[in-house]
Amino acid sequence: MTSKTVAQLLKADFKSEDVDIKGWVRTFRANRFIALNDGSSLQNIQCVVDFQNTDEKTLKRITTGAAVHIKGQLTESQGKGQSVEIQVEKIVILGDSDPETFPIQPKKHSFEFLRENAHLRTRTNTFSAVMRLRSTLSFAIHKYFNDNGFYYMHTPIITGSDAEGAGEMFRVSALDPKNPPLTEDGEVDYKQDFFGKETNLTVSGQLEAEAYAMSLGKVYTFGPTFRAENSNTSRHLAEFWMIEPEVAFMDLAGNMDLAEDFLKSVLKYVLEHNREDLEFLEQRLLDEEKTKPQADRSELNLIDKLKFVIENNFKRVSYTEAIDILKDSKPNKKKQFKYTIEEWGTDLQSEHERFLVEKHFKCPVILFDYPANIKAFYMRLNEDGKTVRAMDILFPGIGEMVGGSQREERLDVLKEKMKALDIDEEELWWYLELRKYGTAVHSGFGLGFERLVMFVTGMGNIRDVIPFPRTPHNADF
């Protein structure tokens, strides 16, 4: 007899059969009814115990959280809420769970409490749904790139370069922290360190992906990245995952086409494959919205938000045009924005991005041609000398989802930009050589995976969409 999952038993066309199943007890009531879950579905399967013919010691061990192995007969359910149930013929307790101390009891728990018990929080419906969706999204991302001729590459986690130039990086060192070797100037002598130079955890795989795109044509990375930004907001993590495709011979327009097609494809995939989880999370959000004032409630429910992206063409708008729209907007004139838009060159905030998507254009928006001084050194300078071929994709409810650009392929221009920003040429000698040997137009973008998972699940805090969050003063588990 092959062991089956709860999802398989609940989805299959009913036929009376002997079944073998393992899982965890969600509830045990009336000394008879076990609600069993094995993580394969939101739904539990009811297992009916013949308590009169079951050892009393075994019955006492059937507690919330206990792992059990059940053999029995699958039958049509007599009760409401499920089509089938299992008449238990044999039950083995695989792992006990003390009902006095097990944290995940069958009641409502706060997300903060569940973060403190992140090792057990996927025993709840909300977090099992979130993590199944995270898994499906991961698969959909790899499937999209594989189906479209991209090569998957693993970029270094330890690096000597700061791709973003922000300087908020975690240092990697094997030196004695109490007594590091010093130079004559009294500085730490990193030449004596493991790598012979100062190294950090990566903030992006983009620069290395560019190198591979300039030989393999189309590549992507999907790996962990790190930021030592001392921020405790609901949008920041110290460790998160980034998706970064890079394509040779592709300009900014092609980059926008790729990003739009990619996002629509992966969202469509989860809509088709995780409908049950999405409907559950949508209902959770609707219940949460009822407690908010009408003005703070979302205009779109969760599934409609996904369809809003899938079914609408993304509106392409220059940064300059967007600034004019925002300057003339009612919330700007009436000082309703927290950050008032007064002049060209201002970096847009989430409130401005959401206004453009949700109120003005009523569709996803791609902003392009940003001021050079608010974007990274590697972005292609436009002929006006003021703007770069950058693009950001804006979504409802969240603002920026994707950031990308056509990369600066001209050696002389890139050197000038690096000099102006005091970026050491020797540190990035290999990156400059890509412009020296067979340079060509190329482009790419970056997408923070957890931000995408937040959008798909409707979760309001980024710590709730990654299995074990890493934040300031928190590296538990």
GROMACS .gro file of C-alpha atoms in nm:
model
  477
    1MET     CA    1   0.000   0.000   0.000
    2THR     CA    2   0.156   0.333  -0.111
    3SER     CA    3   0.148   0.620   0.135
    4LYS     CA    4  -0.056   0.914  -0.001
    5THR     CA    5  -0.073   1.282   0.087
    6VAL     CA    6  -0.378   1.465   0.218
    7ALA     CA    7  -0.392   1.668  -0.106
    8GLN     CA    8  -0.396   1.349  -0.316
    9LEU     CA    9  -0.674   1.190  -0.111
   10LEU     CA   10  -0.892   1.502  -0.115
   11LYS     CA   11  -0.850   1.566  -0.489
   12ALA     CA   12  -0.887   1.212  -0.619
   13ASP     CA   13  -1.219   1.077  -0.746
   14PHE     CA   14  -1.365   0.889  -0.454
   15LYS     CA   15  -1.334   0.518  -0.430
   16SER     CA   16  -1.336   0.311  -0.115
   17GLU     CA   17  -0.979   0.194  -0.059
   18ASP     CA   18  -0.719   0.105   0.199
   19VAL     CA   19  -0.502   0.409   0.272
   20ASP     CA   20  -0.176   0.476   0.452
   21ILE     CA   21  -0.102   0.834   0.563
   22LYS     CA   22   0.134   1.023   0.792
   23GLY     CA   23   0.095   1.374   0.926
   24TRP     CA   24   0.050   1.600   1.227
   25VAL     CA   25  -0.258   1.628   1.445
   26ARG     CA   26  -0.423   1.969   1.417
   27THR     CA   27  -0.708   1.886   1.657
   28PHE     CA   28  -0.851   1.579   1.828
   29ARG     CA   29  -1.207   1.613   1.951
   30ALA     CA   30  -1.462   1.394   2.126
   31ASN     CA   31  -1.188   1.131   2.168
   32ARG     CA   32  -1.277   1.030   1.814
   33PHE     CA   33  -1.213   1.282   1.535
   34ILE     CA   34  -0.855   1.364   1.428
   35ALA     CA   35  -0.800   1.659   1.193
   36LEU     CA   36  -0.481   1.549   1.019
   37ASN     CA   37  -0.253   1.771   0.808
   38ASP     CA   38   0.071   1.684   0.630
   39GLY     CA   39   0.157   2.022   0.470
   40SER     CA   40   0.041   1.921   0.121
   41SER     CA   41  -0.288   2.112   0.146
   42LEU     CA   42  -0.469   2.378   0.344
   43GLN     CA   43  -0.737   2.122   0.413
   44ASN     CA   44  -0.714   1.865   0.688
   45ILE     CA   45  -0.845   1.515   0.639
   46GLN     CA   46  -1.072   1.377   0.908
   47CYS     CA   47  -0.965   1.046   1.058
   48VAL     CA   48  -1.227   0.868   1.268
   49VAL     CA   49  -1.090   0.663   1.557
   50ASP     CA   50  -1.278   0.365   1.700
   51PHE     CA   51  -1.202   0.481   2.055
   52GLN     CA   52  -1.376   0.184   2.219
   53ASN     CA   53  -1.125  -0.051   2.056
   54THR     CA   54  -0.819   0.173   2.084
   55ASP     CA   55  -0.574   0.156   2.372
   56GLU     CA   56  -0.639   0.438   2.621
   57LYS     CA   57  -0.266   0.519   2.643
   58THR     CA   58  -0.259   0.576   2.266
   59LEU     CA   59  -0.569   0.797   2.279
   60LYS     CA   60  -0.402   1.018   2.541
   61ARG     CA   61  -0.102   1.063   2.310
   62ILE     CA   62  -0.315   1.196   2.021
   63THR     CA   63  -0.257   1.565   2.094
   64THR     CA   64  -0.224   1.881   1.884
   65GLY     CA   65   0.116   1.874   1.713
   66ALA     CA   66   0.178   1.501   1.750
   67ALA     CA   67   0.309   1.314   1.442
   68VAL     CA   68   0.107   1.001   1.360
   69HIS     CA   69   0.096   0.717   1.109
   70ILE     CA   70  -0.255   0.605   1.021
   71LYS     CA   71  -0.379   0.306   0.823
   72GLY     CA   72  -0.745   0.268   0.746
   73GLN     CA   73  -1.030   0.274   0.499
   74LEU     CA   74  -1.112   0.581   0.288
   75THR     CA   75  -1.490   0.627   0.297
   76GLU     CA   76  -1.746   0.889   0.203
   77SER     CA   77  -1.778   1.137   0.487
   78GLN     CA   78  -2.090   1.139   0.701
   79GLY     CA   79  -2.023   1.494   0.828
   80LYS     CA   80  -2.027   1.835   0.664
   81GLY     CA   81  -1.724   2.015   0.522
   82GLN     CA   82  -1.543   1.721   0.365
   83SER     CA   83  -1.623   1.463   0.099
   84VAL     CA   84  -1.409   1.181   0.240
   85GLU     CA   85  -1.273   1.063   0.570
   86ILE     CA   86  -1.059   0.779   0.696
   87GLN     CA   87  -1.196   0.508   0.922
   88VAL     CA   88  -0.886   0.437   1.132
   89GLU     CA   89  -0.784   0.071   1.163
   90LYS     CA   90  -0.436   0.126   1.302
   91ILE     CA   91  -0.265   0.432   1.449
   92VAL     CA   92   0.100   0.466   1.551
   93ILE     CA   93   0.227   0.772   1.737
   94LEU     CA   94   0.553   0.867   1.565
   95GLY     CA   95   0.630   1.170   1.778
   96ASP     CA   96   0.458   1.302   2.091
   97SER     CA   97   0.367   1.667   2.144
   98ASP     CA   98   0.316   1.799   2.495
   99PRO     CA   99  -0.018   1.985   2.491
  100GLU     CA  100   0.094   2.201   2.784
  101THR     CA  101   0.399   2.345   2.604
  102PHE     CA  102   0.333   2.313   2.227
  103PRO     CA  103   0.313   2.680   2.112
  104ILE     CA  104   0.088   2.640   1.805
  105GLN     CA  105  -0.246   2.567   1.964
  106PRO     CA  106  -0.571   2.568   1.758
  107LYS     CA  107  -0.644   2.937   1.819
  108LYS     CA  108  -0.553   3.275   1.668
  109HIS     CA  109  -0.189   3.376   1.716
  110SER     CA  110  -0.027   3.714   1.642
  111PHE     CA  111   0.229   3.727   1.362
  112GLU     CA  112   0.485   3.859   1.613
  113PHE     CA  113   0.433   3.550   1.831
  114LEU     CA  114   0.465   3.326   1.525
  115ARG     CA  115   0.792   3.498   1.421
  116GLU     CA  116   0.929   3.403   1.763
  117ASN     CA  117   0.830   3.046   1.676
  118ALA     CA  118   0.933   3.053   1.312
  119HIS     CA  119   1.042   2.688   1.328
  120LEU     CA  120   0.680   2.587   1.392
  121ARG     CA  121   0.477   2.862   1.224
  122THR     CA  122   0.422   2.661   0.904
  123ARG     CA  123   0.195   2.435   1.112
  124THR     CA  124  -0.062   2.716   1.072
  125ASN     CA  125  -0.279   2.761   0.764
  126THR     CA  126  -0.154   3.112   0.687
  127PHE     CA  127   0.215   3.025   0.684
  128SER     CA  128   0.175   2.690   0.512
  129ALA     CA  129  -0.014   2.874   0.234
  130VAL     CA  130   0.254   3.147   0.213
  131MET     CA  131   0.540   2.897   0.192
  132ARG     CA  132   0.366   2.679  -0.068
  133LEU     CA  133   0.317   2.992  -0.279
  134ARG     CA  134   0.682   3.086  -0.229
  135SER     CA  135   0.783   2.743  -0.353
  136THR     CA  136   0.554   2.762  -0.658
  137LEU     CA  137   0.683   3.111  -0.744
  138SER     CA  138   1.043   2.983  -0.727
  139PHE     CA  139   0.960   2.702  -0.967
  140ALA     CA  140   0.770   2.936  -1.202
  141ILE     CA  141   1.072   3.170  -1.217
  142HIS     CA  142   1.314   2.892  -1.310
  143LYS     CA  143   1.060   2.751  -1.558
  144TYR     CA  144   1.014   3.087  -1.731
  145PHE     CA  145   1.385   3.144  -1.784
  146ASN     CA  146   1.450   2.784  -1.884
  147ASP     CA  147   1.164   2.793  -2.137
  148ASN     CA  148   1.303   3.118  -2.281
  149GLY     CA  149   1.659   3.003  -2.340
  150PHE     CA  150   1.832   3.155  -2.035
  151TYR     CA  151   2.123   2.988  -1.855
  152TYR     CA  152   2.112   2.975  -1.476
  153MET     CA  153   2.435   3.088  -1.310
  154HIS     CA  154   2.549   3.103  -0.949
  155THR     CA  155   2.722   3.431  -0.870
  156PRO     CA  156   2.967   3.467  -0.577
  157ILE     CA  157   2.828   3.519  -0.229
  158ILE     CA  158   3.165   3.655  -0.113
  159THR     CA  159   3.278   3.955  -0.317
  160GLY     CA  160   3.528   4.239  -0.319
  161SER     CA  161   3.296   4.483  -0.498
  162ASP     CA  162   2.994   4.689  -0.390
  163ALA     CA  163   2.763   4.672  -0.693
  164GLU     CA  164   2.519   4.930  -0.557
  165GLY     CA  165   2.777   5.168  -0.413
  166ALA     CA  166   2.574   5.202  -0.094
  167GLY     CA  167   2.849   5.072   0.134
  168GLU     CA  168   2.605   4.885   0.360
  169MET     CA  169   2.774   4.546   0.340
  170PHE     CA  170   2.861   4.263   0.579
  171ARG     CA  171   3.236   4.214   0.607
  172VAL     CA  172   3.379   3.865   0.560
  173SER     CA  173   3.706   3.815   0.746
  174ALA     CA  174   3.918   3.541   0.901
  175LEU     CA  175   4.133   3.786   1.100
  176ASP     CA  176   4.140   3.780   1.480
  177PRO     CA  177   3.876   4.039   1.575
  178LYS     CA  178   4.054   4.115   1.905
  179ASN     CA  179   4.400   4.154   1.757
  180PRO     CA  180   4.397   4.210   1.380
  181PRO     CA  181   4.724   4.285   1.198
  182LEU     CA  182   4.770   4.658   1.132
  183THR     CA  183   4.941   4.860   0.858
  184GLU     CA  184   5.196   5.132   0.938
  185ASP     CA  185   4.904   5.381   0.931
  186GLY     CA  186   4.722   5.186   1.202
  187GLU     CA  187   4.455   5.052   0.966
  188VAL     CA  188   4.351   4.683   0.956
  189ASP     CA  189   4.588   4.507   0.712
  190TYR     CA  190   4.351   4.308   0.492
  191LYS     CA  191   4.643   4.188   0.279
  192GLN     CA  192   4.699   3.937   0.560
  193ASP     CA  193   4.336   3.827   0.555
  194PHE     CA  194   4.213   3.501   0.397
  195PHE     CA  195   4.151   3.650   0.051
  196GLY     CA  196   4.437   3.902   0.069
  197LYS     CA  197   4.191   4.191   0.043
  198GLU     CA  198   3.877   4.329   0.207
  199THR     CA  199   3.572   4.117   0.117
  200ASN     CA  200   3.199   4.129   0.190
  201LEU     CA  201   2.875   3.939   0.143
  202THR     CA  202   2.726   4.030  -0.192
  203VAL     CA  203   2.450   4.288  -0.238
  204SER     CA  204   2.389   4.181  -0.600
  205GLY     CA  205   2.499   3.925  -0.857
  206GLN     CA  206   2.444   4.170  -1.142
  207LEU     CA  207   2.804   4.261  -1.230
  208GLU     CA  208   2.910   3.897  -1.252
  209ALA     CA  209   2.593   3.812  -1.447
  210GLU     CA  210   2.690   4.081  -1.700
  211ALA     CA  211   3.020   3.900  -1.758
  212TYR     CA  212   2.840   3.575  -1.840
  213ALA     CA  213   2.575   3.746  -2.053
  214MET     CA  214   2.859   3.881  -2.268
  215SER     CA  215   2.951   3.525  -2.365
  216LEU     CA  216   2.641   3.308  -2.311
  217GLY     CA  217   2.391   3.567  -2.434
  218LYS     CA  218   2.105   3.523  -2.185
  219VAL     CA  219   2.168   3.438  -1.819
  220TYR     CA  220   1.996   3.484  -1.484
  221THR     CA  221   2.086   3.456  -1.118
  222PHE     CA  222   1.851   3.365  -0.836
  223GLY     CA  223   2.038   3.368  -0.510
  224PRO     CA  224   2.085   3.520  -0.164
  225THR     CA  225   2.195   3.881  -0.122
  226PHE     CA  226   2.278   4.079   0.192
  227ARG     CA  227   2.241   4.438   0.314
  228ALA     CA  228   2.379   4.566   0.643
  229GLU     CA  229   2.120   4.841   0.658
  230ASN     CA  230   2.019   4.905   1.018
  231SER     CA  231   1.650   4.928   0.937
  232ASN     CA  232   1.370   4.758   1.126
  233THR     CA  233   1.082   4.835   0.891
  234SER     CA  234   0.830   4.589   0.750
  235ARG     CA  235   1.007   4.615   0.409
  236HIS     CA  236   1.368   4.541   0.506
  237LEU     CA  237   1.566   4.220   0.554
  238ALA     CA  238   1.940   4.175   0.604
  239GLU     CA  239   1.930   3.854   0.397
  240PHE     CA  240   1.698   3.814   0.100
  241TRP     CA  241   1.683   3.657  -0.247
  242MET     CA  242   1.727   3.835  -0.579
  243ILE     CA  243   1.634   3.739  -0.935
  244GLU     CA  244   1.865   3.910  -1.186
  245PRO     CA  245   1.851   3.835  -1.560
  246GLU     CA  246   2.111   3.989  -1.795
  247VAL     CA  247   2.083   3.980  -2.174
  248ALA     CA  248   2.341   4.071  -2.440
  249PHE     CA  249   2.233   4.279  -2.743
  250MET     CA  250   1.913   4.391  -2.565
  251ASP     CA  251   1.827   4.761  -2.520
  252LEU     CA  252   1.602   4.928  -2.264
  253ALA     CA  253   1.283   4.867  -2.465
  254GLY     CA  254   1.365   4.495  -2.486
  255ASN     CA  255   1.436   4.495  -2.113
  256MET     CA  256   1.089   4.637  -2.042
  257ASP     CA  257   0.930   4.376  -2.269
  258LEU     CA  258   1.117   4.095  -2.092
  259ALA     CA  259   1.028   4.216  -1.741
  260GLU     CA  260   0.658   4.260  -1.824
  261ASP     CA  261   0.631   3.919  -1.989
  262PHE     CA  262   0.820   3.754  -1.701
  263LEU     CA  263   0.601   3.905  -1.429
  264LYS     CA  264   0.277   3.820  -1.607
  265SER     CA  265   0.396   3.464  -1.667
  266VAL     CA  266   0.493   3.381  -1.307
  267LEU     CA  267   0.177   3.542  -1.164
  268LYS     CA  268  -0.038   3.348  -1.408
  269TYR     CA  269   0.138   3.027  -1.304
  270VAL     CA  270   0.058   3.067  -0.932
  271LEU     CA  271  -0.300   3.167  -1.014
  272GLU     CA  272  -0.341   2.839  -1.203
  273HIS     CA  273  -0.156   2.613  -0.958
  274ASN     CA  274  -0.223   2.754  -0.607
  275ARG     CA  275  -0.580   2.875  -0.626
  276GLU     CA  276  -0.680   2.723  -0.292
  277ASP     CA  277  -0.395   2.896  -0.106
  278LEU     CA  278  -0.468   3.228  -0.278
  279GLU     CA  279  -0.840   3.210  -0.194
  280PHE     CA  280  -0.759   3.138   0.170
  281LEU     CA  281  -0.516   3.432   0.194
  282GLU     CA  282  -0.764   3.656   0.011
  283GLN     CA  283  -1.030   3.576   0.273
  284ARG     CA  284  -0.779   3.644   0.552
  285LEU     CA  285  -0.715   3.987   0.399
  286LEU     CA  286  -1.085   4.062   0.356
  287ASP     CA  287  -1.143   3.983   0.725
  288GLU     CA  288  -0.848   4.208   0.818
  289GLU     CA  289  -0.978   4.491   0.596
  290LYS     CA  290  -1.312   4.496   0.782
  291THR     CA  291  -1.130   4.626   1.090
  292LYS     CA  292  -0.983   4.923   0.898
  293PRO     CA  293  -1.145   5.261   0.821
  294GLN     CA  294  -1.304   5.268   0.473
  295ALA     CA  295  -1.037   5.509   0.340
  296ASP     CA  296  -0.757   5.266   0.429
  297ARG     CA  297  -0.914   4.962   0.263
  298SER     CA  298  -0.773   4.824  -0.059
  299GLU     CA  299  -0.978   4.878  -0.374
  300LEU     CA  300  -0.873   4.537  -0.510
  301ASN     CA  301  -0.888   4.201  -0.337
  302LEU     CA  302  -0.585   3.970  -0.361
  303ILE     CA  303  -0.676   3.769  -0.670
  304ASP     CA  304  -0.804   4.080  -0.851
  305LYS     CA  305  -0.468   4.244  -0.781
  306LEU     CA  306  -0.288   3.958  -0.956
  307LYS     CA  307  -0.531   3.978  -1.249
  308PHE     CA  308  -0.478   4.357  -1.260
  309VAL     CA  309  -0.112   4.288  -1.345
  310ILE     CA  310  -0.174   3.989  -1.575
  311GLU     CA  311  -0.455   4.144  -1.779
  312ASN     CA  312  -0.333   4.504  -1.822
  313ASN     CA  313  -0.061   4.634  -2.053
  314PHE     CA  314   0.206   4.811  -1.849
  315LYS     CA  315   0.201   5.187  -1.918
  316ARG     CA  316   0.546   5.323  -2.010
  317VAL     CA  317   0.607   5.675  -1.882
  318SER     CA  318   0.926   5.882  -1.865
  319TYR     CA  319   1.040   6.003  -1.523
  320THR     CA  320   1.003   6.362  -1.650
  321GLU     CA  321   0.639   6.306  -1.750
  322ALA     CA  322   0.570   6.134  -1.416
  323ILE     CA  323   0.714   6.429  -1.222
  324ASP     CA  324   0.487   6.670  -1.415
  325ILE     CA  325   0.183   6.450  -1.339
  326LEU     CA  326   0.273   6.431  -0.970
  327LYS     CA  327   0.345   6.805  -0.938
  328ASP     CA  328   0.001   6.885  -1.082
  329SER     CA  329  -0.183   6.616  -0.884
  330LYS     CA  330  -0.444   6.701  -0.623
  331PRO     CA  331  -0.267   6.523  -0.332
  332ASN     CA  332   0.054   6.714  -0.412
  333LYS     CA  333  -0.115   7.052  -0.437
  334LYS     CA  334  -0.314   6.990  -0.118
  335LYS     CA  335   0.000   6.868   0.066
  336GLN     CA  336  -0.155   6.524   0.118
  337PHE     CA  337   0.167   6.348   0.015
  338LYS     CA  338   0.409   6.297   0.303
  339TYR     CA  339   0.685   6.395   0.059
  340THR     CA  340   0.579   6.686  -0.162
  341ILE     CA  341   0.705   6.681  -0.521
  342GLU     CA  342   0.854   7.022  -0.598
  343GLU     CA  343   1.123   6.978  -0.860
  344TRP     CA  344   1.272   6.751  -1.126
  345GLY     CA  345   1.542   6.526  -0.983
  346THR     CA  346   1.348   6.417  -0.673
  347ASP     CA  347   1.363   6.046  -0.591
  348LEU     CA  348   1.009   5.908  -0.591
  349GLN     CA  349   0.860   5.754  -0.277
  350SER     CA  350   0.619   5.460  -0.254
  351GLU     CA  351   0.322   5.699  -0.213
  352HIS     CA  352   0.404   5.867  -0.547
  353GLU     CA  353   0.452   5.535  -0.725
  354ARG     CA  354   0.122   5.401  -0.594
  355PHE     CA  355  -0.061   5.720  -0.698
  356LEU     CA  356   0.059   5.675  -1.056
  357VAL     CA  357  -0.051   5.309  -1.065
  358GLU     CA  358  -0.371   5.311  -0.860
  359LYS     CA  359  -0.517   5.659  -0.918
  360HIS     CA  360  -0.375   5.810  -1.236
  361PHE     CA  361  -0.309   5.536  -1.492
  362LYS     CA  362  -0.501   5.252  -1.321
  363CYS     CA  363  -0.258   4.989  -1.454
  364PRO     CA  364   0.100   4.877  -1.379
  365VAL     CA  365   0.350   5.146  -1.479
  366ILE     CA  366   0.707   5.136  -1.610
  367LEU     CA  367   0.898   5.458  -1.539
  368PHE     CA  368   1.212   5.513  -1.745
  369ASP     CA  369   1.492   5.765  -1.811
  370TYR     CA  370   1.566   5.865  -1.451
  371PRO     CA  371   1.805   6.144  -1.346
  372ALA     CA  372   2.161   6.007  -1.354
  373ASN     CA  373   2.246   6.139  -1.008
  374ILE     CA  374   1.987   5.920  -0.830
  375LYS     CA  375   2.081   5.597  -1.011
  376ALA     CA  376   2.378   5.357  -1.010
  377PHE     CA  377   2.708   5.412  -1.196
  378TYR     CA  378   2.660   5.121  -1.439
  379MET     CA  379   2.344   5.260  -1.603
  380ARG     CA  380   2.372   5.384  -1.965
  381LEU     CA  381   2.393   5.762  -1.990
  382ASN     CA  382   2.147   5.919  -2.234
  383GLU     CA  383   2.251   6.173  -2.495
  384ASP     CA  384   2.109   6.457  -2.281
  385GLY     CA  385   2.386   6.390  -2.027
  386LYS     CA  386   2.131   6.422  -1.742
  387THR     CA  387   1.934   6.099  -1.753
  388VAL     CA  388   2.013   5.728  -1.768
  389ARG     CA  389   1.835   5.439  -1.938
  390ALA     CA  390   1.693   5.306  -1.616
  391MET     CA  391   1.348   5.160  -1.560
  392ASP     CA  392   1.136   5.079  -1.255
  393ILE     CA  393   0.816   4.874  -1.266
  394LEU     CA  394   0.543   4.989  -1.029
  395PHE     CA  395   0.267   4.766  -0.891
  396PRO     CA  396  -0.053   4.842  -0.697
  397GLY     CA  397  -0.030   4.830  -0.320
  398ILE     CA  398   0.348   4.802  -0.310
  399GLY     CA  399   0.509   5.056  -0.545
  400GLU     CA  400   0.840   4.955  -0.702
  401MET     CA  401   0.862   4.585  -0.791
  402VAL     CA  402   1.148   4.576  -1.043
  403GLY     CA  403   1.451   4.797  -1.103
  404GLY     CA  404   1.663   4.764  -1.414
  405SER     CA  405   1.853   4.940  -1.688
  406GLN     CA  406   2.042   4.926  -2.010
  407ARG     CA  407   2.404   4.897  -1.894
  408GLU     CA  408   2.674   5.147  -1.989
  409GLU     CA  409   2.865   4.965  -2.265
  410ARG     CA  410   3.106   5.250  -2.357
  411LEU     CA  411   3.443   5.218  -2.184
  412ASP     CA  412   3.530   5.588  -2.180
  413VAL     CA  413   3.189   5.695  -2.043
  414LEU     CA  414   3.192   5.424  -1.774
  415LYS     CA  415   3.542   5.528  -1.664
  416GLU     CA  416   3.430   5.892  -1.635
  417LYS     CA  417   3.128   5.793  -1.425
  418MET     CA  418   3.339   5.578  -1.194
  419LYS     CA  419   3.593   5.858  -1.151
  420ALA     CA  420   3.318   6.107  -1.064
  421LEU     CA  421   3.181   5.868  -0.801
  422ASP     CA  422   3.528   5.778  -0.668
  423ILE     CA  423   3.493   5.409  -0.762
  424ASP     CA  424   3.832   5.238  -0.785
  425GLU     CA  425   3.907   5.120  -1.141
  426GLU     CA  426   4.149   4.856  -1.012
  427GLU     CA  427   3.871   4.700  -0.803
  428LEU     CA  428   3.655   4.652  -1.112
  429TRP     CA  429   3.927   4.595  -1.376
  430TRP     CA  430   3.748   4.286  -1.506
  431TYR     CA  431   3.415   4.473  -1.536
  432LEU     CA  432   3.585   4.742  -1.743
  433GLU     CA  433   3.744   4.477  -1.965
  434LEU     CA  434   3.395   4.364  -2.071
  435ARG     CA  435   3.377   4.705  -2.244
  436LYS     CA  436   3.724   4.659  -2.390
  437TYR     CA  437   3.681   4.321  -2.560
  438GLY     CA  438   3.370   4.289  -2.776
  439THR     CA  439   3.147   4.538  -2.597
  440ALA     CA  440   2.782   4.558  -2.699
  441VAL     CA  441   2.448   4.693  -2.581
  442HIS     CA  442   2.316   4.480  -2.293
  443SER     CA  443   2.049   4.513  -2.027
  444GLY     CA  444   1.901   4.349  -1.720
  445PHE     CA  445   1.690   4.397  -1.410
  446GLY     CA  446   1.666   4.297  -1.048
  447LEU     CA  447   1.362   4.172  -0.859
  448GLY     CA  448   1.362   4.120  -0.484
  449PHE     CA  449   1.197   3.780  -0.449
  450GLU     CA  450   1.045   3.847  -0.106
  451ARG     CA  451   0.879   4.162  -0.239
  452LEU     CA  452   0.715   3.951  -0.511
  453VAL     CA  453   0.602   3.695  -0.249
  454MET     CA  454   0.452   3.979  -0.043
  455PHE     CA  455   0.257   4.099  -0.344
  456VAL     CA  456   0.126   3.750  -0.426
  457THR     CA  457   0.033   3.655  -0.069
  458GLY     CA  458  -0.089   3.994   0.054
  459MET     CA  459   0.134   3.968   0.362
  460GLY     CA  460   0.216   4.311   0.505
  461ASN     CA  461   0.555   4.231   0.660
  462ILE     CA  462   0.853   4.096   0.467
  463ARG     CA  463   0.956   3.887   0.770
  464ASP     CA  464   0.648   3.673   0.711
  465VAL     CA  465   0.737   3.562   0.357
  466ILE     CA  466   1.086   3.418   0.420
  467PRO     CA  467   1.131   3.100   0.628
  468PHE     CA  468   1.377   3.243   0.883
  469PRO     CA  469   1.406   3.625   0.870
  470ARG     CA  470   1.737   3.799   0.935
  471THR     CA  471   1.693   4.155   1.068
  472PRO     CA  472   1.884   4.388   1.303
  473HIS     CA  473   1.940   4.211   1.637
  474ASN     CA  474   1.768   3.898   1.509
  475ALA     CA  475   1.948   3.592   1.371
  476ASP     CA  476   1.757   3.320   1.558
  477PHE     CA  477   1.709   2.974   1.414
   0.00000   0.00000   0.00000
